[in-house]
Coordinates of C-alpha atoms and ligand atoms in Angstrom, one line a residue:
X1 CA 62.2 -40.3 69.9
X2 CA 63.8 -36.9 69.3
X3 CA 67.2 -38.1 70.4
X4 CA 66.9 -41.2 68.1
X5 CA 66.3 -38.9 65.2
X6 CA 69.3 -36.8 66.1
X7 CA 71.6 -39.8 66.4
X8 CA 70.5 -41.2 63.1
X9 CA 70.8 -37.9 61.3
X10 CA 74.3 -37.2 62.6
X11 CA 75.4 -40.8 61.8
X12 CA 74.3 -40.8 58.2
X13 CA 76.7 -38.3 56.5
X14 CA 79.5 -40.0 58.4
X15 CA 78.4 -43.4 57.1
X16 CA 78.2 -42.1 53.5
X17 CA 81.8 -40.7 53.8
X18 CA 83.1 -44.1 54.9
X19 CA 81.6 -46.0 52.0
X20 CA 82.3 -43.3 49.5
X21 CA 86.0 -43.2 50.5
X22 CA 86.3 -47.0 49.9
X23 CA 84.4 -46.7 46.6
X24 CA 86.9 -44.1 45.4
X25 CA 89.7 -46.6 46.1
X26 CA 88.1 -49.1 43.7
X27 CA 88.7 -48.9 40.0
X28 CA 85.3 -49.5 38.5
X29 CA 85.0 -51.1 35.1
X30 CA 86.5 -49.2 32.1
X31 CA 83.6 -47.2 30.7
X32 CA 81.6 -47.5 34.0
X33 CA 80.1 -50.2 36.2
X34 CA 81.4 -52.3 39.1
X35 CA 82.4 -55.9 39.1
X36 CA 83.9 -57.7 42.0
X37 CA 86.3 -59.9 39.9
X38 CA 87.7 -56.8 38.1
X39 CA 88.5 -55.2 41.5
X40 CA 89.9 -58.5 42.9
X41 CA 92.2 -59.5 40.0
X42 CA 92.1 -57.7 36.7
X43 CA 92.8 -54.4 38.2
X44 CA 96.0 -55.8 39.7
X45 CA 96.8 -57.8 36.6
X46 CA 96.8 -54.6 34.6
X47 CA 99.4 -53.1 36.8
X48 CA 102.9 -54.2 35.7
X49 CA 104.2 -54.0 39.3
X50 CA 101.4 -56.1 40.7
X51 CA 100.8 -58.6 37.8
X52 CA 103.6 -61.0 38.8
X53 CA 102.9 -61.0 42.5
X54 CA 101.5 -64.1 44.1
X55 CA 97.7 -63.9 44.5
X56 CA 97.2 -67.5 45.8
X57 CA 99.4 -70.0 47.5
X58 CA 97.4 -73.2 47.9
X59 CA 98.7 -76.1 49.9
X60 CA 97.6 -79.4 48.3
X61 CA 97.0 -82.7 50.0
X62 CA 100.7 -83.4 50.1
X63 CA 101.5 -80.0 51.5
X64 CA 103.0 -78.8 48.2
X65 CA 102.3 -75.1 47.5
X66 CA 100.7 -74.2 44.2
X67 CA 101.1 -70.5 43.4
X68 CA 99.1 -68.4 41.0
X69 CA 100.0 -64.8 40.2
X70 CA 97.5 -62.1 39.8
X71 CA 98.2 -62.2 36.1
X72 CA 97.6 -65.9 35.9
X73 CA 94.4 -65.8 38.0
X74 CA 93.0 -63.0 35.8
X75 CA 93.7 -64.9 32.6
X76 CA 92.3 -68.2 33.8
X77 CA 89.2 -66.7 35.3
X78 CA 88.5 -64.8 32.0
X79 CA 88.7 -68.2 30.2
X80 CA 86.3 -69.7 32.7
X81 CA 83.8 -66.9 32.0
X82 CA 84.1 -67.7 28.3
X83 CA 83.5 -71.4 29.1
X84 CA 80.2 -70.4 30.8
X85 CA 79.2 -68.4 27.7
X86 CA 79.6 -71.6 25.7
X87 CA 77.3 -73.4 28.2
X88 CA 74.6 -70.7 27.6
X89 CA 75.0 -69.0 31.0
X90 CA 73.6 -65.5 31.0
X91 CA 73.9 -62.5 33.3
X92 CA 72.0 -63.2 36.6
X93 CA 72.1 -67.0 36.1
X94 CA 73.1 -68.9 39.3
X95 CA 76.2 -71.0 39.1
X96 CA 77.1 -73.1 42.1
X97 CA 80.5 -74.3 43.3
X98 CA 80.9 -77.5 45.3
X99 CA 84.7 -77.4 45.9
X100 CA 87.3 -77.0 48.6
X101 CA 89.9 -74.3 48.5
X102 CA 91.5 -75.7 45.3
X103 CA 93.0 -73.4 42.6
X104 CA 89.9 -74.3 40.5
X105 CA 87.6 -72.8 43.1
X106 CA 89.2 -69.4 42.8
X107 CA 89.3 -69.5 39.1
X108 CA 85.6 -70.6 38.9
X109 CA 84.4 -68.1 41.5
X110 CA 86.0 -65.2 39.7
X111 CA 85.0 -66.4 36.3
X112 CA 81.4 -66.7 37.4
X113 CA 81.5 -63.1 38.5
X114 CA 83.2 -61.9 35.3
X115 CA 80.4 -63.6 33.3
X116 CA 77.9 -61.5 35.2
X117 CA 76.4 -64.7 36.7
X118 CA 75.7 -65.2 40.4
X119 CA 78.2 -67.2 42.4
X120 CA 76.4 -69.7 44.7
X121 CA 79.0 -71.5 46.9
X122 CA 78.1 -74.8 48.5
X123 CA 79.9 -76.4 51.4
X124 CA 81.7 -79.5 50.1
X125 CA 81.0 -81.5 53.3
X126 CA 77.3 -81.3 52.8
X127 CA 75.5 -84.5 52.1
X128 CA 73.2 -85.0 49.0
X129 CA 70.1 -83.6 50.7
X130 CA 71.4 -80.1 51.7
X131 CA 73.0 -79.8 48.2
X132 CA 69.7 -80.8 46.5
X133 CA 67.7 -78.3 48.6
X134 CA 70.1 -75.5 47.9
X135 CA 70.4 -76.1 44.1
X136 CA 66.6 -76.1 43.9
X137 CA 66.2 -73.1 46.1
X138 CA 68.7 -71.0 44.1
X139 CA 67.5 -72.2 40.7
X140 CA 71.1 -73.2 40.0
X141 CA 71.6 -74.0 36.3
X142 CA 75.4 -75.0 36.3
X143 CA 77.4 -76.7 39.1
X144 CA 81.2 -76.8 39.3
X145 CA 82.6 -79.7 41.3
X146 CA 85.2 -82.5 41.4
X147 CA 84.6 -86.0 39.9
X148 CA 84.8 -87.4 43.4
X149 CA 82.3 -85.1 45.0
X150 CA 80.1 -85.6 42.0
X151 CA 79.9 -89.3 42.6
X152 CA 79.5 -89.0 46.3
X153 CA 77.1 -86.0 46.6
X154 CA 75.5 -85.1 43.3
X155 CA 74.9 -88.3 41.4
X156 CA 72.4 -89.7 44.0
X157 CA 70.2 -86.5 43.4
X158 CA 71.0 -85.6 39.8
X159 CA 67.7 -86.9 38.5
X160 CA 65.7 -84.8 41.0
X161 CA 67.2 -81.6 39.6
X162 CA 65.9 -81.0 36.1
X163 CA 66.8 -77.3 36.3
X164 CA 70.5 -78.2 36.7
X165 CA 71.6 -78.1 33.0
X166 CA 75.3 -78.7 33.3
X167 CA 77.8 -80.1 35.7
X168 CA 81.4 -79.0 35.1
X169 CA 84.0 -81.4 36.5
X170 CA 87.4 -79.9 37.4
X171 CA 90.4 -81.8 36.0
X172 CA 91.4 -82.6 32.5
X173 CA 87.9 -82.0 31.1
X174 CA 87.7 -78.4 32.4
X175 CA 91.4 -77.8 31.6
X176 CA 90.6 -78.7 27.9
X177 CA 87.7 -76.3 27.8
X178 CA 89.8 -73.5 29.4
X179 CA 92.5 -74.0 26.9
X180 CA 90.0 -73.6 24.0
X181 CA 88.3 -70.6 25.6
X182 CA 88.4 -67.0 24.6
X183 CA 91.3 -65.3 26.6
X184 CA 90.1 -61.8 25.7
X185 CA 86.5 -62.1 26.8
X186 CA 85.6 -58.7 28.3
X187 CA 84.1 -58.7 31.8
X188 CA 80.3 -58.3 31.7
X189 CA 79.4 -54.8 32.6
X190 CA 77.7 -55.1 35.9
X191 CA 76.3 -52.3 38.1
X192 CA 76.7 -52.2 42.0
X193 CA 73.1 -53.4 42.4
X194 CA 73.4 -56.3 40.0
X195 CA 73.4 -59.7 41.7
X196 CA 76.8 -61.2 42.4
X197 CA 76.7 -63.7 45.3
X198 CA 74.0 -66.0 46.6
X199 CA 74.9 -67.3 50.1
X200 CA 72.8 -70.1 51.6
X201 CA 72.0 -69.7 55.3
X202 CA 69.5 -71.2 57.8
X203 CA 66.7 -69.9 59.9
X204 CA 64.7 -71.5 62.7
X205 CA 61.7 -72.4 60.6
X206 CA 61.3 -73.6 57.0
X207 CA 63.9 -74.5 54.4
X208 CA 67.3 -72.8 54.1
X209 CA 67.4 -69.2 52.8
X210 CA 69.4 -67.8 50.0
X211 CA 70.7 -64.3 50.7
X212 CA 71.5 -62.3 47.6
X213 CA 74.2 -59.7 47.4
X214 CA 75.3 -57.3 44.7
X215 CA 78.6 -56.4 43.2
X216 CA 78.5 -53.2 45.4
X217 CA 79.2 -55.4 48.4
X218 CA 82.9 -55.2 47.4
X219 CA 82.9 -51.6 48.8
X220 CA 82.2 -53.0 52.3
X221 CA 84.6 -55.9 51.9
X222 CA 87.4 -53.5 51.1
X223 CA 86.5 -50.9 53.7
X224 CA 86.1 -53.4 56.6
X225 CA 89.1 -55.6 55.7
X226 CA 91.4 -52.6 55.6
X227 CA 90.1 -50.7 58.7
X228 CA 89.2 -53.6 61.0
X229 CA 91.5 -56.5 60.0
X230 CA 94.2 -54.0 59.0
X231 CA 94.7 -56.0 55.7
X232 CA 97.5 -54.6 53.5
X233 CA 99.0 -55.5 50.1
X234 CA 102.1 -56.9 51.7
X235 CA 100.2 -59.3 53.9
X236 CA 100.4 -63.1 53.7
X237 CA 96.8 -63.7 54.7
X238 CA 95.2 -66.9 55.9
X239 CA 91.4 -67.1 56.3
X240 CA 90.6 -70.5 57.6
X241 CA 86.9 -70.4 56.8
X242 CA 85.8 -72.9 54.1
X243 CA 85.0 -71.2 50.8
X244 CA 81.6 -72.9 50.9
X245 CA 80.4 -70.4 53.5
X246 CA 80.1 -66.6 53.5
X247 CA 83.3 -65.9 55.4
X248 CA 85.4 -68.1 53.1
X249 CA 84.2 -66.1 50.1
X250 CA 83.9 -62.5 51.4
X251 CA 87.0 -62.5 53.5
X252 CA 88.7 -65.6 52.1
X253 CA 88.6 -64.6 48.4
X254 CA 87.2 -61.2 47.7
X255 CA 88.6 -58.9 50.4
X256 CA 92.3 -60.1 50.4
X257 CA 92.5 -60.1 46.6
X258 CA 90.9 -56.6 46.3
X259 CA 93.5 -55.3 48.7
X260 CA 96.2 -57.1 46.6
X261 CA 97.6 -59.4 49.4
X262 CA 98.8 -63.0 49.1
X263 CA 96.1 -65.5 50.0
X264 CA 97.2 -68.8 51.7
X265 CA 94.8 -71.7 51.6
X266 CA 95.1 -75.2 52.9
X267 CA 93.1 -78.0 51.2
X268 CA 93.6 -80.5 54.1
X269 CA 91.3 -80.8 57.1
X270 CA 92.1 -79.2 60.4
X271 CA 95.1 -80.6 62.3
X272 CA 96.7 -78.8 65.2
X273 CA 100.4 -79.5 64.2
X274 CA 99.8 -78.7 60.6
X275 CA 98.0 -75.4 61.3
X276 CA 101.0 -74.3 63.3
X277 CA 103.3 -75.4 60.5
X278 CA 101.2 -73.3 58.0
X279 CA 101.4 -70.2 60.2
X280 CA 105.2 -70.7 60.6
X281 CA 106.4 -71.9 57.2
X282 CA 104.1 -69.7 55.1
X283 CA 105.1 -66.7 57.3
X284 CA 101.4 -65.8 57.7
X285 CA 101.1 -62.1 58.9
X286 CA 97.3 -61.8 59.2
X287 CA 95.2 -64.8 60.4
X288 CA 91.4 -64.7 60.3
X289 CA 90.0 -67.8 62.0
X290 CA 87.3 -69.0 64.3
X291 CA 86.8 -69.8 68.0
X292 CA 86.4 -73.5 67.5
X293 CA 89.8 -73.8 65.8
X294 CA 91.4 -71.7 68.5
X295 CA 89.8 -73.8 71.3
X296 CA 91.2 -76.9 69.6
X297 CA 94.7 -75.4 69.5
X298 CA 94.3 -74.4 73.1
X299 CA 93.2 -77.9 74.2
X300 CA 96.5 -79.2 72.8
X301 CA 98.6 -77.0 75.1
X302 CA 101.3 -74.5 74.7
X303 CA 104.1 -77.0 73.8
X304 CA 103.1 -77.4 70.2
X305 CA 102.8 -73.7 69.7
X306 CA 106.3 -73.1 71.1
X307 CA 107.8 -75.5 68.6
X308 CA 107.0 -73.0 65.9
X309 CA 108.2 -69.6 64.9
X310 CA 105.1 -67.4 64.8
X311 CA 107.0 -64.2 64.7
X312 CA 105.6 -63.1 61.3
X313 CA 102.1 -63.0 62.7
X314 CA 100.9 -59.4 63.3
X315 CA 97.1 -59.9 63.9
X316 CA 94.8 -62.7 64.8
X317 CA 91.1 -62.1 64.2
X318 CA 88.1 -64.3 64.7
X319 CA 84.5 -64.7 63.6
X320 CA 81.4 -66.9 63.6
X321 CA 80.8 -67.9 67.2
X322 CA 81.3 -66.4 70.6
X323 CA 84.9 -65.9 71.4
X324 CA 85.5 -66.9 75.0
X325 CA 87.6 -64.5 77.0
X326 CA 89.8 -67.5 78.1
X327 CA 90.8 -68.1 74.5
X328 CA 91.9 -64.5 74.1
X329 CA 94.0 -64.7 77.3
X330 CA 95.5 -68.0 76.1
X331 CA 96.4 -66.6 72.7
X332 CA 98.0 -63.6 74.3
X333 CA 100.2 -65.8 76.5
X334 CA 100.9 -68.6 74.1
X335 CA 100.9 -67.0 70.6
X336 CA 102.0 -63.6 71.8
X337 CA 98.9 -61.8 70.4
X338 CA 95.3 -61.3 71.5
X339 CA 92.4 -62.3 69.3
X340 CA 90.3 -59.5 67.7
X341 CA 86.7 -60.5 67.6
X342 CA 84.5 -59.6 64.6
X343 CA 80.7 -60.1 64.4
X344 CA 78.6 -60.3 61.2
X345 CA 76.1 -62.5 59.4
X346 CA 75.5 -63.8 55.9
X347 CA 72.8 -61.2 55.5
X348 CA 75.0 -58.2 56.6
X349 CA 77.6 -59.3 54.0
X350 CA 80.5 -57.7 55.9
X351 CA 81.8 -57.2 59.5
X352 CA 79.4 -55.0 61.5
X353 CA 80.9 -55.0 65.1
X354 CA 84.5 -55.5 65.8
X355 CA 87.6 -54.8 67.8
X356 CA 89.8 -53.3 65.1
X357 CA 93.4 -54.6 64.7
X358 CA 94.8 -51.4 66.2
X359 CA 92.5 -51.4 69.1
X360 CA 93.1 -52.9 72.5
X361 CA 91.2 -56.2 73.0
X362 CA 88.8 -56.6 75.9
X363 CA 88.5 -60.3 76.5
X364 CA 84.8 -61.4 76.3
X365 CA 83.6 -58.4 74.2
X366 CA 83.1 -58.3 70.5
X367 CA 83.9 -54.6 70.1
X368 CA 82.0 -51.7 68.7
X369 CA 80.0 -50.9 65.5
X370 CA 82.4 -50.4 62.6
X371 CA 82.7 -47.0 61.1
X372 CA 79.7 -46.3 58.8
X373 CA 77.4 -48.7 60.8
X374 CA 74.7 -47.5 63.2
X375 CA 73.7 -50.2 65.7
X376 CA 71.0 -50.3 68.3
X377 CA 69.8 -52.5 71.1
X378 CA 66.1 -53.2 70.9
X379 CA 63.8 -54.3 73.8
X380 CA 62.7 -57.9 73.5
X381 CA 59.2 -59.4 73.6
X382 CA 58.2 -62.6 75.3
X383 CA 59.5 -64.7 72.4
X384 CA 63.0 -63.3 72.7
X385 CA 62.8 -61.3 69.5
X386 CA 62.6 -57.5 69.3
X387 CA 59.2 -56.3 70.4
X388 CA 57.3 -54.6 67.6
X389 CA 54.1 -52.7 68.6
X390 CA 52.1 -50.9 65.9
X391 CA 55.1 -51.1 63.6
X392 CA 57.5 -49.5 66.2
X393 CA 60.4 -51.0 68.1
X394 CA 61.9 -49.7 71.4
X395 CA 65.5 -48.6 71.2
X396 CA 67.3 -48.9 74.5
X397 CA 70.0 -46.3 75.1
X398 CA 73.1 -46.6 77.3
X399 CA 74.0 -49.9 78.8
X400 CA 71.4 -52.4 77.6
X401 CA 70.6 -56.0 76.7
X402 CA 68.3 -56.8 73.8
X403 CA 68.2 -57.7 70.1
X404 CA 70.9 -56.2 68.0
X405 CA 69.6 -54.1 65.1
X406 CA 71.4 -52.3 62.4
X407 CA 70.3 -49.2 60.3
X408 CA 70.2 -50.3 56.6
X409 CA 72.2 -48.3 54.1
X410 CA 75.6 -50.0 54.1
X411 CA 76.8 -51.5 50.7
X412 CA 76.8 -55.2 51.5
X413 CA 73.4 -55.5 53.1
X414 CA 71.6 -58.4 51.4
X415 CA 69.1 -57.5 48.7
X416 CA 66.7 -60.1 50.0
X417 CA 66.2 -63.9 50.2
X418 CA 66.0 -65.2 46.7
X419 CA 62.4 -66.0 45.8
X420 CA 61.2 -65.4 49.4
X421 CA 60.0 -61.8 49.8
X422 CA 58.0 -62.6 52.9
X423 CA 61.0 -63.8 54.9
X424 CA 62.9 -60.8 53.6
X425 CA 60.3 -58.3 54.9
X426 CA 60.2 -60.1 58.3
X427 CA 63.9 -59.1 58.9
X428 CA 63.1 -55.4 59.0
X429 CA 61.0 -53.3 61.4
X430 CA 60.7 -49.6 62.0
X431 CA 63.7 -48.8 59.7
X432 CA 66.0 -51.4 61.3
X433 CA 67.4 -54.7 60.1
X434 CA 66.9 -57.2 62.9
X435 CA 69.8 -59.6 63.4
X436 CA 68.2 -62.3 65.6
X437 CA 71.1 -62.0 68.0
X438 CA 70.8 -60.9 71.6
X439 CA 73.6 -58.6 72.7
X440 CA 74.6 -56.6 75.8
X441 CA 76.1 -53.1 75.3
X442 CA 78.2 -51.7 78.1
X443 CA 78.0 -48.1 79.2
X444 CA 80.9 -47.2 77.0
X445 CA 79.4 -48.7 73.8
X446 CA 81.2 -52.0 73.7
X447 CA 79.1 -55.0 72.6
X448 CA 79.0 -58.5 74.0
X449 CA 77.3 -61.5 72.5
X450 CA 74.6 -63.0 74.8
X451 CA 72.6 -65.6 72.7
X452 CA 70.7 -66.2 69.5
X453 CA 67.1 -65.0 69.9
X454 CA 66.0 -68.0 67.8
X455 CA 66.7 -71.7 67.5
X456 CA 69.5 -71.8 64.9
X457 CA 72.6 -73.8 65.9
X458 CA 76.2 -72.7 65.5
X459 CA 78.3 -75.8 65.4
X460 CA 82.1 -75.4 64.8
X461 CA 81.2 -72.0 63.3
X462 CA 78.6 -73.5 60.8
X463 CA 75.0 -72.3 61.0
X464 CA 72.6 -75.2 61.1
X465 CA 68.8 -74.8 60.7
X466 CA 67.0 -77.3 63.1
X467 CA 64.1 -77.6 60.6
X468 CA 66.3 -78.9 57.9
X469 CA 67.7 -81.7 60.1
X470 CA 64.2 -82.5 61.6
X471 CA 62.7 -82.7 58.1
X472 CA 65.4 -85.1 56.9
X473 CA 65.0 -87.4 60.0
X474 CA 61.3 -87.4 59.5
X475 CA 61.7 -88.9 56.0
X476 CA 63.0 -92.0 57.6
X477 CA 60.3 -94.7 57.8
X478 CA 60.8 -95.3 61.5
X479 CA 60.4 -91.7 62.6
X480 CA 57.2 -89.9 63.5
X481 CA 58.6 -86.6 64.8
X482 CA 61.9 -85.0 65.6
X483 CA 63.1 -82.0 67.5
X484 CA 66.6 -80.7 67.0
X485 CA 68.7 -78.4 69.3
X486 CA 72.3 -77.5 70.0
X487 CA 73.9 -78.9 73.1
X488 CA 77.1 -77.4 74.6
X489 CA 80.4 -78.7 73.5
X490 CA 83.7 -77.5 74.8
X491 CA 85.4 -77.5 71.4
X492 CA 82.7 -76.9 68.8
X493 CA 80.6 -74.5 70.9
X494 CA 77.5 -76.6 70.2
X495 CA 76.7 -80.0 68.8
X496 CA 73.6 -80.9 66.9
X497 CA 71.3 -83.3 68.9
X498 CA 68.1 -84.8 67.8
X499 CA 65.2 -86.0 69.9
X500 CA 63.2 -88.5 67.9
X501 CA 59.7 -90.0 68.5
X502 CA 59.3 -93.3 66.7
X503 CA 56.2 -94.4 64.8
X504 CA 53.7 -96.5 66.6
X505 CA 54.9 -100.1 66.8
X506 CA 58.6 -99.4 66.1
X507 CA 60.9 -100.7 68.9
X508 CA 63.4 -98.1 70.2
X509 CA 66.6 -100.3 69.9
X510 CA 70.3 -99.3 70.0
X511 CA 70.5 -100.7 66.4
X512 CA 67.8 -98.3 65.3
X513 CA 69.5 -95.4 67.0
X514 CA 72.8 -96.2 65.2
X515 CA 70.9 -96.6 61.9
X516 CA 69.4 -93.2 62.3
X517 CA 72.8 -91.6 63.1
X518 CA 74.2 -93.3 59.9
X519 CA 71.1 -92.2 57.9
X520 CA 71.6 -88.6 59.0
X521 CA 75.3 -88.7 58.1
X522 CA 74.7 -90.1 54.7
X523 CA 71.9 -87.7 53.8
X524 CA 73.1 -84.5 55.5
X525 CA 76.9 -84.8 55.8
X526 CA 78.4 -82.1 57.9
X527 CA 75.1 -80.9 59.4
X528 CA 73.9 -84.3 60.6
X529 CA 73.1 -84.8 64.3
X530 CA 76.0 -86.1 66.4
X531 CA 73.6 -87.5 69.0
X532 CA 70.1 -89.0 68.7
X533 CA 67.9 -89.7 71.7
X534 CA 64.8 -91.8 71.2
X535 CA 62.0 -90.3 73.3
X536 CA 58.3 -91.2 73.9
X537 CA 57.1 -87.7 73.1
X538 CA 58.2 -84.0 72.5
X539 CA 56.9 -80.8 74.1
X540 CA 54.6 -78.8 71.8
X541 CA 53.3 -75.3 71.7
X542 CA 49.5 -74.8 71.6
X543 CA 49.7 -74.4 67.8
X544 CA 51.5 -77.8 67.6
X545 CA 55.2 -76.7 67.0
X546 CA 58.0 -78.5 68.8
X547 CA 59.2 -76.4 71.7
X548 CA 63.0 -76.5 71.1
X549 CA 63.7 -74.1 73.8
X550 CA 62.0 -76.4 76.3
X551 CA 64.0 -79.3 75.0
X552 CA 67.2 -77.3 75.4
X553 CA 66.2 -76.2 79.0
X554 CA 65.6 -79.8 79.9
X555 CA 68.8 -81.0 78.3
X556 CA 70.8 -78.3 80.2
X557 CA 68.9 -78.9 83.5
X558 CA 67.7 -75.3 83.5
X559 CA 64.4 -74.1 85.0
X560 CA 61.7 -74.2 82.5
X561 CA 59.9 -71.1 83.6
X562 CA 61.3 -68.0 81.8
X563 CA 62.4 -69.3 78.4
X564 CA 62.7 -65.9 76.8
X565 CA 66.1 -65.3 78.5
X566 CA 67.4 -68.8 78.0
X567 CA 71.0 -68.3 76.9
X568 CA 72.4 -70.1 73.9
X569 CA 74.4 -73.2 75.1
X570 CA 77.4 -72.0 73.1
Ligands
6R9_601 C1 79.9 -64.6 59.4 C2 79.0 -65.7 59.9 C3 75.9 -65.5 61.7 C4 75.7 -65.8 63.2 C5 75.4 -64.5 64.0 C6 75.8 -65.0 65.4 C7 77.0 -65.8 65.1 C8 79.0 -64.5 64.2 C9 80.0 -63.9 66.0 C10 78.9 -64.7 66.4 C11 79.3 -64.4 68.6 C12 80.8 -63.4 67.1 N1 78.3 -65.0 65.2 N2 80.1 -63.8 64.7 N3 78.5 -64.9 67.6 N4 80.4 -63.7 68.4 N5 81.9 -62.7 66.9 O1 79.3 -66.4 60.8 O2 77.8 -65.7 59.3 O3 77.1 -68.1 59.2 O4 75.4 -66.2 58.8 O5 76.3 -66.7 61.1 O6 76.9 -66.3 63.8 O7 74.8 -65.7 66.0 O8 74.0 -64.2 63.9 P1 76.6 -66.7 59.5

């Protein structure tokens, strides 16, 4: 105990220095306060040397680049904030975006923040059901989307969402409103603790969760992007994460703009040849991507890579899923650079463990806690989560395996799950934030990812809550019960698979199986199961819950005995 106290005490002043230094490099609002959009654009737009620089370079469906300078982005997002005023949006109201990385997305996101409202990004490949759940959960009053996505995803559920007062469709309608809007609307004076971002995420049980972050999170975005990714104002930066997820916002919009770099975005879906072309033709210098994408490039072989000039590239970094050592070795050989792993979660708001851009990569390891972060490995209980006895956890020192925990106090830690204090409280024990990830720490303090301590699935970098998929399947009239797990996949890490028990009297035919797959795709979109097995029954705990771990063990042909150490298939 004594040594824990000492470590914590000596870590704290250091942590404060790290964040205080980043805070000093931010501007703050004239007259006081902190607003992410001011730091990301208006600060640069006020600087005559920076105003005309390219903030965004967005490749449209035809590959044509559309550029917006910092000055243009500042002006347009101010007008967007003024449009929200006219719709009656107030400070703290939740405004959702259902958009790909189009110019309008950046304008809307920054405009929402300028208005003092809360930006709630939605993944545009979600089907109607996940969108409905999230709009309801976040109490979203305004949604910004395209006419096409509106028809496909929102119209079928519109009547079930009485709290959604307005839908703003990008295109001529929005352009007209922007032209008529107030170009001089001042940014709403927000404080670091005022709500700014609402990111939807998934847990093992229950509905999705909405993690709330404040404007102060920008301090951590700046500090980590600079010190770990090595992001600089002269960078041409490409973050391949979709802006409907936490990485696509925090490190796809906020961090690079705050630094003053040029953001490259591609609105078209993944394609090996085109990705190489983007890296080559856009002269990308810093590339923040994900293991699934790297594995897909790797599967195509070296030839395609060698057709392109990647000499502008200085750093490749990765996030979201376990980064296989083999991918790192391949990148080094084929792309001429290793891949620097970074680990974080929606709740942490910023990178927590990493191999910094100027550090030597150890294939298979994530790296170490970032400056300002105190991490610990906690002993696990029989359910795989950290063991808490009489309110106390057991910190393991030296080389260890257990649940990763982080000492709260960094600026981007979530403020809580919106409207769900009980689930928020459950994330903390004995002065630690519990991550739900099992890690192994080597003797010299380097961390490796082992598994999730719970049942959430990471498929192609996207977090999927099995409960959400099971609940949707169980609304189908033929389904009595469903159990959903991740099964290993060489490219996507894991694929969502459902085991379905049919209602009495329903025949398990191939047609029904196909119908259920189609139903899942229509309702859930990107988080739908890729495979469905019709089974006579499911294993249950004594309290009646489906034992997903046992399903996974059976699927993988693993012994069913000790399930607490069952490693994640990814
Ligand atoms: C940023 C993001 C968080 C979960 C996290 C962990 C997994 C993230 C990882 C990683 C292995 C890495 N994860 N980074 N696993 N190596 N470098 O992805 O947030 O969508 O909330 O997911 O993703 O399991 O707990 P989020």
